[in-house]
Amino acid sequence: MARKHGRDVRPVHPAHTTMDCAHCMTRAKHALPLGERTYTCTTCGAVSPRDKNSARVMLIRAGLCPAGAEGVRPPEPPARVAA
Ligand SMILES: [Zn+2]
């Protein structure tokens, strides 16, 4: 799928992505209860929606810079010519 759509696949280990802070990469002592939708870092005080925080952690783990990644799509792959 990634090849077809011209995307770059970077496997990321999923463990602890909801527990790590996307700002200072400190691991929280306890997992956030699922009902708690906001991640607050006890070390640097960063506050962000939990899904956004874990998404950033995954981007950082994949070696990508999450800055400015919001709402950005990779360029469209070249249109396929019908044979
Ligand atoms: Zn932090």
mmCIF file with all atom_site columns, C-alpha atoms and ligand atoms in Angstrom:
data_model
loop_
_atom_site.group_PDB
_atom_site.id
_atom_site.type_symbol
_atom_site.label_atom_id
_atom_site.label_alt_id
_atom_site.label_comp_id
_atom_site.label_asym_id
_atom_site.label_entity_id
_atom_site.label_seq_id
_atom_site.pdbx_PDB_ins_code
_atom_site.Cartn_x
_atom_site.Cartn_y
_atom_site.Cartn_z
_atom_site.occupancy
_atom_site.B_iso_or_equiv
_atom_site.pdbx_formal_charge
_atom_site.auth_seq_id
_atom_site.auth_comp_id
_atom_site.auth_asym_id
_atom_site.auth_atom_id
_atom_site.pdbx_PDB_model_num
ATOM   1  C  CA . MET A 1 1  ? 0.000   0.000  0.000   1.00 0.00 ? 1  MET A CA 1
ATOM   2  C  CA . ALA A 1 2  ? 2.776   2.401  0.944   1.00 0.00 ? 2  ALA A CA 1
ATOM   3  C  CA . ARG A 1 3  ? 4.612   1.738  -2.296  1.00 0.00 ? 3  ARG A CA 1
ATOM   4  C  CA . LYS A 1 4  ? 1.463   2.191  -4.328  1.00 0.00 ? 4  LYS A CA 1
ATOM   5  C  CA . HIS A 1 5  ? 0.782   5.541  -2.719  1.00 0.00 ? 5  HIS A CA 1
ATOM   6  C  CA . GLY A 1 6  ? 4.353   6.705  -2.656  1.00 0.00 ? 6  GLY A CA 1
ATOM   7  C  CA . ARG A 1 7  ? 4.544   6.670  1.123   1.00 0.00 ? 7  ARG A CA 1
ATOM   8  C  CA . ASP A 1 8  ? 7.453   5.912  3.357   1.00 0.00 ? 8  ASP A CA 1
ATOM   9  C  CA . VAL A 1 9  ? 6.853   3.159  5.934   1.00 0.00 ? 9  VAL A CA 1
ATOM   10 C  CA . ARG A 1 10 ? 8.770   3.328  9.184   1.00 0.00 ? 10 ARG A CA 1
ATOM   11 C  CA . PRO A 1 11 ? 7.974   0.620  11.697  1.00 0.00 ? 11 PRO A CA 1
ATOM   12 C  CA . VAL A 1 12 ? 7.837   2.007  15.208  1.00 0.00 ? 12 VAL A CA 1
ATOM   13 C  CA . HIS A 1 13 ? 7.786   -0.009 18.385  1.00 0.00 ? 13 HIS A CA 1
ATOM   14 C  CA . PRO A 1 14 ? 4.385   0.750  19.838  1.00 0.00 ? 14 PRO A CA 1
ATOM   15 C  CA . ALA A 1 15 ? 5.194   0.096  23.497  1.00 0.00 ? 15 ALA A CA 1
ATOM   16 C  CA . HIS A 1 16 ? 4.824   3.019  25.870  1.00 0.00 ? 16 HIS A CA 1
ATOM   17 C  CA . THR A 1 17 ? 3.878   5.539  23.190  1.00 0.00 ? 17 THR A CA 1
ATOM   18 C  CA . THR A 1 18 ? 1.089   6.779  25.418  1.00 0.00 ? 18 THR A CA 1
ATOM   19 C  CA . MET A 1 19 ? 3.406   6.991  28.416  1.00 0.00 ? 19 MET A CA 1
ATOM   20 C  CA . ASP A 1 20 ? 6.320   8.873  26.935  1.00 0.00 ? 20 ASP A CA 1
ATOM   21 C  CA . CYS A 1 21 ? 6.340   12.646 26.799  1.00 0.00 ? 21 CYS A CA 1
ATOM   22 C  CA . ALA A 1 22 ? 6.699   13.959 23.251  1.00 0.00 ? 22 ALA A CA 1
ATOM   23 C  CA . HIS A 1 23 ? 8.508   17.000 24.609  1.00 0.00 ? 23 HIS A CA 1
ATOM   24 C  CA . CYS A 1 24 ? 11.148  15.623 26.953  1.00 0.00 ? 24 CYS A CA 1
ATOM   25 C  CA . MET A 1 25 ? 10.756  11.861 26.248  1.00 0.00 ? 25 MET A CA 1
ATOM   26 C  CA . THR A 1 26 ? 10.364  11.112 29.941  1.00 0.00 ? 26 THR A CA 1
ATOM   27 C  CA . ARG A 1 27 ? 8.350   7.980  30.592  1.00 0.00 ? 27 ARG A CA 1
ATOM   28 C  CA . ALA A 1 28 ? 5.423   8.435  32.919  1.00 0.00 ? 28 ALA A CA 1
ATOM   29 C  CA . LYS A 1 29 ? 5.357   6.235  35.991  1.00 0.00 ? 29 LYS A CA 1
ATOM   30 C  CA . HIS A 1 30 ? 1.881   4.958  35.223  1.00 0.00 ? 30 HIS A CA 1
ATOM   31 C  CA . ALA A 1 31 ? -0.151  4.499  32.085  1.00 0.00 ? 31 ALA A CA 1
ATOM   32 C  CA . LEU A 1 32 ? -2.846  7.037  31.577  1.00 0.00 ? 32 LEU A CA 1
ATOM   33 C  CA . PRO A 1 33 ? -6.308  5.599  32.265  1.00 0.00 ? 33 PRO A CA 1
ATOM   34 C  CA . LEU A 1 34 ? -8.202  5.322  28.983  1.00 0.00 ? 34 LEU A CA 1
ATOM   35 C  CA . GLY A 1 35 ? -10.823 7.765  30.175  1.00 0.00 ? 35 GLY A CA 1
ATOM   36 C  CA . GLU A 1 36 ? -8.153  10.406 30.638  1.00 0.00 ? 36 GLU A CA 1
ATOM   37 C  CA . ARG A 1 37 ? -7.808  12.077 27.260  1.00 0.00 ? 37 ARG A CA 1
ATOM   38 C  CA . THR A 1 38 ? -5.160  14.609 28.134  1.00 0.00 ? 38 THR A CA 1
ATOM   39 C  CA . TYR A 1 39 ? -1.527  13.780 28.705  1.00 0.00 ? 39 TYR A CA 1
ATOM   40 C  CA . THR A 1 40 ? 0.219   15.923 31.279  1.00 0.00 ? 40 THR A CA 1
ATOM   41 C  CA . CYS A 1 41 ? 3.939   15.437 31.745  1.00 0.00 ? 41 CYS A CA 1
ATOM   42 C  CA . THR A 1 42 ? 5.003   15.460 35.351  1.00 0.00 ? 42 THR A CA 1
ATOM   43 C  CA . THR A 1 43 ? 8.574   16.321 34.357  1.00 0.00 ? 43 THR A CA 1
ATOM   44 C  CA . CYS A 1 44 ? 8.313   19.219 31.909  1.00 0.00 ? 44 CYS A CA 1
ATOM   45 C  CA . GLY A 1 45 ? 4.664   20.077 32.429  1.00 0.00 ? 45 GLY A CA 1
ATOM   46 C  CA . ALA A 1 46 ? 3.739   19.635 28.775  1.00 0.00 ? 46 ALA A CA 1
ATOM   47 C  CA . VAL A 1 47 ? 0.016   19.173 28.240  1.00 0.00 ? 47 VAL A CA 1
ATOM   48 C  CA . SER A 1 48 ? -1.422  17.729 25.043  1.00 0.00 ? 48 SER A CA 1
ATOM   49 C  CA . PRO A 1 49 ? -4.265  15.467 23.934  1.00 0.00 ? 49 PRO A CA 1
ATOM   50 C  CA . ARG A 1 50 ? -3.092  11.910 24.580  1.00 0.00 ? 50 ARG A CA 1
ATOM   51 C  CA . ASP A 1 51 ? -3.441  10.774 20.969  1.00 0.00 ? 51 ASP A CA 1
ATOM   52 C  CA . LYS A 1 52 ? -1.471  13.751 19.741  1.00 0.00 ? 52 LYS A CA 1
ATOM   53 C  CA . ASN A 1 53 ? 1.224   13.119 22.305  1.00 0.00 ? 53 ASN A CA 1
ATOM   54 C  CA . SER A 1 54 ? 1.598   9.477  21.324  1.00 0.00 ? 54 SER A CA 1
ATOM   55 C  CA . ALA A 1 55 ? 1.544   10.384 17.633  1.00 0.00 ? 55 ALA A CA 1
ATOM   56 C  CA . ARG A 1 56 ? 4.458   12.745 18.262  1.00 0.00 ? 56 ARG A CA 1
ATOM   57 C  CA . VAL A 1 57 ? 6.317   10.068 20.207  1.00 0.00 ? 57 VAL A CA 1
ATOM   58 C  CA . MET A 1 58 ? 5.927   7.714  17.233  1.00 0.00 ? 58 MET A CA 1
ATOM   59 C  CA . LEU A 1 59 ? 7.150   10.367 14.809  1.00 0.00 ? 59 LEU A CA 1
ATOM   60 C  CA . ILE A 1 60 ? 10.209  11.012 16.931  1.00 0.00 ? 60 ILE A CA 1
ATOM   61 C  CA . ARG A 1 61 ? 10.898  7.272  17.200  1.00 0.00 ? 61 ARG A CA 1
ATOM   62 C  CA . ALA A 1 62 ? 10.647  6.971  13.426  1.00 0.00 ? 62 ALA A CA 1
ATOM   63 C  CA . GLY A 1 63 ? 13.350  9.603  13.158  1.00 0.00 ? 63 GLY A CA 1
ATOM   64 C  CA . LEU A 1 64 ? 11.012  12.244 11.801  1.00 0.00 ? 64 LEU A CA 1
ATOM   65 C  CA . CYS A 1 65 ? 10.703  15.758 13.064  1.00 0.00 ? 65 CYS A CA 1
ATOM   66 C  CA . PRO A 1 66 ? 7.117   16.263 14.152  1.00 0.00 ? 66 PRO A CA 1
ATOM   67 C  CA . ALA A 1 67 ? 7.416   20.047 13.889  1.00 0.00 ? 67 ALA A CA 1
ATOM   68 C  CA . GLY A 1 68 ? 5.107   21.297 11.199  1.00 0.00 ? 68 GLY A CA 1
ATOM   69 C  CA . ALA A 1 69 ? 3.958   17.795 10.344  1.00 0.00 ? 69 ALA A CA 1
ATOM   70 C  CA . GLU A 1 70 ? 0.364   18.681 11.053  1.00 0.00 ? 70 GLU A CA 1
ATOM   71 C  CA . GLY A 1 71 ? -1.926  18.625 8.069   1.00 0.00 ? 71 GLY A CA 1
ATOM   72 C  CA . VAL A 1 72 ? 0.911   17.882 5.680   1.00 0.00 ? 72 VAL A CA 1
ATOM   73 C  CA . ARG A 1 73 ? 0.430   15.196 3.074   1.00 0.00 ? 73 ARG A CA 1
ATOM   74 C  CA . PRO A 1 74 ? 3.209   13.698 0.999   1.00 0.00 ? 74 PRO A CA 1
ATOM   75 C  CA . PRO A 1 75 ? 3.191   14.836 -2.632  1.00 0.00 ? 75 PRO A CA 1
ATOM   76 C  CA . GLU A 1 76 ? 0.751   12.995 -4.834  1.00 0.00 ? 76 GLU A CA 1
ATOM   77 C  CA . PRO A 1 77 ? 2.284   10.018 -6.621  1.00 0.00 ? 77 PRO A CA 1
ATOM   78 C  CA . PRO A 1 78 ? 2.500   10.447 -10.399 1.00 0.00 ? 78 PRO A CA 1
ATOM   79 C  CA . ALA A 1 79 ? -0.775  9.618  -12.090 1.00 0.00 ? 79 ALA A CA 1
ATOM   80 C  CA . ARG A 1 80 ? -0.836  6.190  -13.633 1.00 0.00 ? 80 ARG A CA 1
ATOM   81 C  CA . VAL A 1 81 ? -1.185  6.179  -17.394 1.00 0.00 ? 81 VAL A CA 1
ATOM   82 C  CA . ALA A 1 82 ? -3.932  3.849  -18.559 1.00 0.00 ? 82 ALA A CA 1
ATOM   83 C  CA . ALA A 1 83 ? -2.501  1.279  -20.918 1.00 0.00 ? 83 ALA A CA 1
HETATM 84 ZN ZN . ZN  B 2 .  ? 7.800   16.147 29.347  1.00 0.00 ? 1  ZN  B ZN 1
#
